Coordinates of C-alpha atoms in Angstrom, one line a residue:
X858 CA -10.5 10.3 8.8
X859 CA -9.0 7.2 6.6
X860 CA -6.6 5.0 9.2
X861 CA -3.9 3.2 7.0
X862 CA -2.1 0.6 9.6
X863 CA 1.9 -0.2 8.7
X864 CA 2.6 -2.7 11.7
X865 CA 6.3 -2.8 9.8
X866 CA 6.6 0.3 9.1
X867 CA 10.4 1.8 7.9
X868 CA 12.9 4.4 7.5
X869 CA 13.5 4.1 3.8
X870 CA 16.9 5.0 2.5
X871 CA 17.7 5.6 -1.0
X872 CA 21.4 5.8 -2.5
X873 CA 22.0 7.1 -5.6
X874 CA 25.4 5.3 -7.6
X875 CA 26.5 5.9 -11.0
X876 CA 26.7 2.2 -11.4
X877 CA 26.1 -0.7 -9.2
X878 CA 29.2 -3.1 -9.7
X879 CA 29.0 -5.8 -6.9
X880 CA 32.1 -6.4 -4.3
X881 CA 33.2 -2.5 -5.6
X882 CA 33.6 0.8 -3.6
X883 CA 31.0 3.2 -5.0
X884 CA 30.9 6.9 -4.4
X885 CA 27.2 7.9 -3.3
X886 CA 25.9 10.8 -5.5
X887 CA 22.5 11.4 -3.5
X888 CA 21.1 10.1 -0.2
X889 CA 17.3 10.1 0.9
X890 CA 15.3 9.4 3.3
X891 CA 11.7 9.7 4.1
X892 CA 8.9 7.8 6.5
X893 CA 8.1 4.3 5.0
X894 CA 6.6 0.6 4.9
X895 CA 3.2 0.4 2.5
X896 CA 0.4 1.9 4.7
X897 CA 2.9 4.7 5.4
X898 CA 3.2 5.5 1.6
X899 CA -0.2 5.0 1.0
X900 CA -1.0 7.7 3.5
X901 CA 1.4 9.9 2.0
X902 CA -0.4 10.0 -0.9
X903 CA -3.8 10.9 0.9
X904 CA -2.3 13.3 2.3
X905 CA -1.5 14.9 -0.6
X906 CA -5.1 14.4 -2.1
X907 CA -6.2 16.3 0.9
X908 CA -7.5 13.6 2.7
X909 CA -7.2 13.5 6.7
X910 CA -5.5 10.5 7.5
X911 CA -4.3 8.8 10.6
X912 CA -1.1 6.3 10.4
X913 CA -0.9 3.2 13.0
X914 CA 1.3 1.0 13.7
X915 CA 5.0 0.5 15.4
X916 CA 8.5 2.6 15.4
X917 CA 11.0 2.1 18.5
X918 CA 14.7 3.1 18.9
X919 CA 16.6 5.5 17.0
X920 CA 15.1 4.8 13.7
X921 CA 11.8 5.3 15.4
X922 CA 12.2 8.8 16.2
X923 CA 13.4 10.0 13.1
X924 CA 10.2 8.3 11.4
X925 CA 8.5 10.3 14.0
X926 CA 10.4 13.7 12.8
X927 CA 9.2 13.4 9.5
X928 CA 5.9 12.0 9.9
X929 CA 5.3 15.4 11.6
X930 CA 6.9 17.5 8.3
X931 CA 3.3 15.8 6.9
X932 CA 0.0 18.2 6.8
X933 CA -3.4 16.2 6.8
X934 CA -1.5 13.4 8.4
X935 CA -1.6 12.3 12.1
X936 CA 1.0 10.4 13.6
X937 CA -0.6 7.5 15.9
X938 CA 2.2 5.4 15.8
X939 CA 2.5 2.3 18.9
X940 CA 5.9 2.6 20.7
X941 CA 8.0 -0.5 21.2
X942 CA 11.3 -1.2 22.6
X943 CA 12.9 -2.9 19.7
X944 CA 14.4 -0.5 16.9
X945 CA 12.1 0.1 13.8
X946 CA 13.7 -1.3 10.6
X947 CA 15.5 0.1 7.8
X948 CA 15.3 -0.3 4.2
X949 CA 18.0 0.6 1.6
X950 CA 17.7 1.0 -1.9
X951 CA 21.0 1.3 -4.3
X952 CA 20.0 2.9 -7.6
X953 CA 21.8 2.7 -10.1
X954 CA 22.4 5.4 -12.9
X955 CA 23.4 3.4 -15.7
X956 CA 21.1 0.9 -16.2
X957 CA 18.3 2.3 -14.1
X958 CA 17.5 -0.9 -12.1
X959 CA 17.1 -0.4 -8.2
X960 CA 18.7 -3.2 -5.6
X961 CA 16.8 -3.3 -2.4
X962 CA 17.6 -4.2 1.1
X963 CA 14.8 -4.7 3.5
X964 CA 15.5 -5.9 7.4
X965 CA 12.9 -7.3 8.9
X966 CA 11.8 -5.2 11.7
X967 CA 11.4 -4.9 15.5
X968 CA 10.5 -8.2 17.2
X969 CA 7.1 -7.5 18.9
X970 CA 6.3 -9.0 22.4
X971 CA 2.4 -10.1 23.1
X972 CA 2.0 -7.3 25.6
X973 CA 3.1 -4.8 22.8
X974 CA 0.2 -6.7 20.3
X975 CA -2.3 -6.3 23.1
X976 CA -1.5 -2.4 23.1
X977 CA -1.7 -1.9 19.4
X978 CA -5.2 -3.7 19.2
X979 CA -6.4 -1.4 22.1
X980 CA -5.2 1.7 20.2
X981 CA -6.6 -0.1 17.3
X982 CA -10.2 -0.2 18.4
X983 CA -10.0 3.6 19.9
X984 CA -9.2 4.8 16.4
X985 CA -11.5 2.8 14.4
X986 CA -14.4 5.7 16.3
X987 CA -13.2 8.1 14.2
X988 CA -12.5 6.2 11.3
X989 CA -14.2 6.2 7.8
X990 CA -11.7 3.1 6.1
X991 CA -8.9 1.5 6.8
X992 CA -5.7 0.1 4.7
X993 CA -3.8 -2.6 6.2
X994 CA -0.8 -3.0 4.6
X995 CA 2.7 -4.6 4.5
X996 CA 4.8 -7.5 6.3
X997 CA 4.5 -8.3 10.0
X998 CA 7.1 -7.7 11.9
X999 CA 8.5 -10.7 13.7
X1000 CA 6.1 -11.7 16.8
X1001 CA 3.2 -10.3 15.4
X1002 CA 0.4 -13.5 15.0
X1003 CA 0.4 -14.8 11.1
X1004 CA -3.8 -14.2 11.4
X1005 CA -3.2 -10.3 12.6
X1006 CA -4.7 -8.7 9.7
X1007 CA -7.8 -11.3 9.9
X1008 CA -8.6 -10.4 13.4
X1009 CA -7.8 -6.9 12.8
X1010 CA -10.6 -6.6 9.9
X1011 CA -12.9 -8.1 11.9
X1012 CA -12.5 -5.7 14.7
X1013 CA -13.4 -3.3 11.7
X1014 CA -16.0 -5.1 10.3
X1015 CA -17.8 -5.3 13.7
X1016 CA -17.9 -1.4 14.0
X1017 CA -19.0 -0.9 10.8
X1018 CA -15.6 0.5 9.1
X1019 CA -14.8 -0.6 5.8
X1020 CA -11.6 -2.8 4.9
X1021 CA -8.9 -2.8 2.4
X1022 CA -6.0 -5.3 2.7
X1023 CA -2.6 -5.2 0.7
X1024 CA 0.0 -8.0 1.9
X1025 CA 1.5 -11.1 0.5
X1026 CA 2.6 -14.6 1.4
X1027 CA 1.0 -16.1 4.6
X1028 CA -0.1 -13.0 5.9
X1029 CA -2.3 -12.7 2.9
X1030 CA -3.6 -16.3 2.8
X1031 CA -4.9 -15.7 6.5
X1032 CA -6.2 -12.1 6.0
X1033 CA -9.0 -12.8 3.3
X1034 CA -10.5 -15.2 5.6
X1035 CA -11.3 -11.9 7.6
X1036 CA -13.1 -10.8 4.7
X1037 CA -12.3 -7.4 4.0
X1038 CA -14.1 -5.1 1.6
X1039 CA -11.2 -4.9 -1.0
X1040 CA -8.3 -6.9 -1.2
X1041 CA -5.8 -5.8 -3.5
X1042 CA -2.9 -7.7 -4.9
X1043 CA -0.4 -7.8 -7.8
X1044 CA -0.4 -10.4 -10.5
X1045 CA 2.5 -12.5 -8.4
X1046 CA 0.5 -12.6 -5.2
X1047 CA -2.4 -13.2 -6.9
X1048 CA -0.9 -16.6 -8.6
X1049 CA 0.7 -17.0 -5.0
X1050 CA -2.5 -17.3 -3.3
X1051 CA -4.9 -18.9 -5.9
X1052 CA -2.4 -21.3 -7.9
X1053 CA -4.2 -19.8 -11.2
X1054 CA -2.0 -17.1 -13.4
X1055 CA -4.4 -16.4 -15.5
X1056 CA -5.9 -12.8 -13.7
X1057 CA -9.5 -13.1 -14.4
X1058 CA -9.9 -16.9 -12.8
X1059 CA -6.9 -15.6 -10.5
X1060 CA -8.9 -12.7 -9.8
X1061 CA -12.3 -14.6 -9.4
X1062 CA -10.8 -17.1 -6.8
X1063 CA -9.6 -14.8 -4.8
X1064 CA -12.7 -13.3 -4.0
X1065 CA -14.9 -16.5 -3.3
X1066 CA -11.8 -17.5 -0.4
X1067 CA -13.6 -13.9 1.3
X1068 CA -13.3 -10.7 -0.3
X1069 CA -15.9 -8.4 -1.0
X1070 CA -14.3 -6.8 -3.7
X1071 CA -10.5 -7.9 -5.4
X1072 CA -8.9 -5.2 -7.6
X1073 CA -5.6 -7.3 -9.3
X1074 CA -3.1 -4.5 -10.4
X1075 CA -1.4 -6.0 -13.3
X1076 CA 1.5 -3.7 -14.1
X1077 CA 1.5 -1.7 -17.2
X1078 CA -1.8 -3.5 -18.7
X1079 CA -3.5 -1.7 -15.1
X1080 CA -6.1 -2.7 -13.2
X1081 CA -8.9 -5.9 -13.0
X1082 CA -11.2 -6.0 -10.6
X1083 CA -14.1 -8.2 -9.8
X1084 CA -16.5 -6.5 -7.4
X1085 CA -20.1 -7.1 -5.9
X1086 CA -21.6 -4.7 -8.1
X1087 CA -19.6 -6.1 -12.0
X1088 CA -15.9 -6.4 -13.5
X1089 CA -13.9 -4.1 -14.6
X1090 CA -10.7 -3.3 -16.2
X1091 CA -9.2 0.0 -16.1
X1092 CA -5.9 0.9 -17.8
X1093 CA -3.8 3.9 -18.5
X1094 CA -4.0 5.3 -21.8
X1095 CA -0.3 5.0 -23.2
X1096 CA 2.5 3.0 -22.1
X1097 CA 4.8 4.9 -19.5
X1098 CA 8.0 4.9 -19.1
X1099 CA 9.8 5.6 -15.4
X1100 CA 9.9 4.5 -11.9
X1101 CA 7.5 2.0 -10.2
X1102 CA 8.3 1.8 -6.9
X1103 CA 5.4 3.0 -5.2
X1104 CA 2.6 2.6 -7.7
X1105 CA 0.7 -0.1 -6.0
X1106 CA 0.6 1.9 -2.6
X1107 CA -0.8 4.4 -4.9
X1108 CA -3.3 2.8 -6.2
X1109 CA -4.6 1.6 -2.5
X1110 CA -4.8 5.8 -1.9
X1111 CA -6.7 6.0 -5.0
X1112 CA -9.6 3.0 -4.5
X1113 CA -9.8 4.5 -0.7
X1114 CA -9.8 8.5 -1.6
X1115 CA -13.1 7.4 -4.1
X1116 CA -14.0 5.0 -1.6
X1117 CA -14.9 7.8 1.0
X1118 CA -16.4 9.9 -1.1
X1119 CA -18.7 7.1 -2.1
X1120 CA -17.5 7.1 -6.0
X1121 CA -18.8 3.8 -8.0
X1122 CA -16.1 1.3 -8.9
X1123 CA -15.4 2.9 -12.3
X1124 CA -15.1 6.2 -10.8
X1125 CA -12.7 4.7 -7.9
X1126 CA -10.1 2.5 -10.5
X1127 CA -9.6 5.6 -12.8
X1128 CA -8.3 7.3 -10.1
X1129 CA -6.4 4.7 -9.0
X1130 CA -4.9 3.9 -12.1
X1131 CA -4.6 7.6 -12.6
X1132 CA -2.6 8.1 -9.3
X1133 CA -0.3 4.7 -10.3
X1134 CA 0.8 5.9 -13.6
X1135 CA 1.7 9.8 -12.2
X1136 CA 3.5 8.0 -9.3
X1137 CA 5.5 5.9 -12.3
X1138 CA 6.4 9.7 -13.6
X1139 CA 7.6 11.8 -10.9
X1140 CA 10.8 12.2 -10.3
X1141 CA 11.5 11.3 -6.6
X1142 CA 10.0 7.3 -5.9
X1143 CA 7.0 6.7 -4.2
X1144 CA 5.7 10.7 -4.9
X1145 CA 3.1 11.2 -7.9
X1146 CA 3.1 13.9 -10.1
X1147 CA -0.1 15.9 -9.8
X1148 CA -0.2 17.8 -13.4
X1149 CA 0.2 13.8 -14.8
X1150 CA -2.1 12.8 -12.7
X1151 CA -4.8 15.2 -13.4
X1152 CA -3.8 14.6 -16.8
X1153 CA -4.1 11.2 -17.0
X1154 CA -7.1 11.0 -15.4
X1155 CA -9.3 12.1 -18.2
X1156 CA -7.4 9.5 -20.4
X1157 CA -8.0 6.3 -18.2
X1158 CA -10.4 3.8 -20.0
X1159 CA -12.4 1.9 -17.9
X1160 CA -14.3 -1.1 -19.7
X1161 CA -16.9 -3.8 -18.5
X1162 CA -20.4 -3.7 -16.9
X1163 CA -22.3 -3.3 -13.7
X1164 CA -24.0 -7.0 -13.5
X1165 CA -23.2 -9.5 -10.5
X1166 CA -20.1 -10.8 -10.8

């Protein structure tokens, strides 16, 4: 079982507008809604590999139950969500027809109390038995300690269950001290946490403040990564055109899918590059295509070599 933990997790709403004129009235074409926050997606898209995987985390209130609803609507994936008495957050998305840009609304979330903490760690440690990875990804909500994901990879670490971190700002800058097995970041957190924008030094840094491995997902050029075992850069094989939202969670699925099937690193960014550019494709955000991605797949181009890095 893969556990992906979403301590933020979200009810994502999508409108659908013509065009997005600000202080106007717009009539609503489509509305959607589906389960959300990173390690929500990224299990998702397990899921849909086939993988059995466990989501963790909080939901409360009204919000909370409907997350529940169609977590369940989910085969392969098992609902092990922390209850809390604040109201999971929402997250609204305006997108808009004519010039295809999205504007995004994202509340911040439930405020946690300490006793609420202590029960997620406890539930925490009782899933890592039956764990083969974890993802920890997202935001903390408000109360949640800025070192969470540090403590909570240790925990891992200490029962022998490989790590793979995906967060930004502080929460980010605290986390790889934990040292997790693979920390993945775009290209603006990377410059965020290192000070360096150029993504192989970026890249390179990163890892010596305590990962074991740091896969950079650079948009369109793909991916870097700088592992124990060499360097790497994988990238699609044409430029795509479509949505993003929901690549990078995809490409945390992909690196952990090959991951648990003990895949080596060239193996384990092709697919996760592959499962990036289908998610671009499809239709609906944050879904990937599976004929593009079986497609793409053979197309990836992986370069570099398996020496030290």
């Amino acid at each position: 079982m893969i556990l992906t933990v979403t301590l933020n997790t979200a009810l994502d709403i999508t409108y659908r507008v013509p065009s997005l004129r600000p202080g106007a009235s717009h009539r609503v074409a489509e509305v959607t809604e589906r389960p959300g926050g990173k390690g929500v997606n990224v299990a998702r898209v397990l899921a849909a590999l086939g993988h059995e995987v466990t989501v963790t985390g909080f939901s409360g209130g009204a919000t909370g139950r409907i997350l529940h609803d169609r977590l369940a609507e989910i085969p392969h994936l098992t609902d092990a969500l922390v209850p809390v008495s604040g109201t999971t957050r929402r997250t609204v998305a305006v997108a808009d027809g004519l010039s295809g840009t999205t504007t995004r609304l994202n509340e911040p979330g439930p405020v946690i109390t300490h006793a609420e903490w202590s029960a997620f760690q406890e539930a925490y440690e009782d899933l890592l038995a039956t764990a083969s990875a974890v993802a920890l990804c997202g935001s903390l909500p408000p109360g949640v300690p800025v070192g969470a994901y540090a403590g909570l990879i240790r925990t891992a670490r200490a029962a022998g269950i490989p790590t793979l971190l995906d967060t930004s700002g502080a929460a980010l800058r605290r986390g790889v001290a934990g040292r997790p097995d693979v920390l993945k970041p775009n290209a603006e957190e990377l410059a965020e946490l290192t000070g360096f924008h150029e993504p192989l030094r970026a890249t390179q840094d990163a890892r010596r403040r305590g990962a074991g491995a740091v896969v950079a997902s650079l948009g369109p050029e793909g991916l870097l990564a700088v592992t124990p075992e060499g360097l790497w850069r994988a990238a699609p094989p044409r430029r795509l055109r479509g949505n993003p939202t929901g690549a990078g969670d995809s490409v945390v699925a992909g690196l952990l899918s090959a991951l648990v099937e003990h895949r080596p690193w060239p193996d384990r960014l092709a697919r996760a590059v592959a499962l990036s550019a289908a998610t671009v494709l499809s239709p609906t955000a944050g879904d990937f295509d599976r004929a593009a991605y079986e497609e793409l797949l053979t197309g990836v181009t992986v370069t570099g070599e398996a020496t030290a890095a």
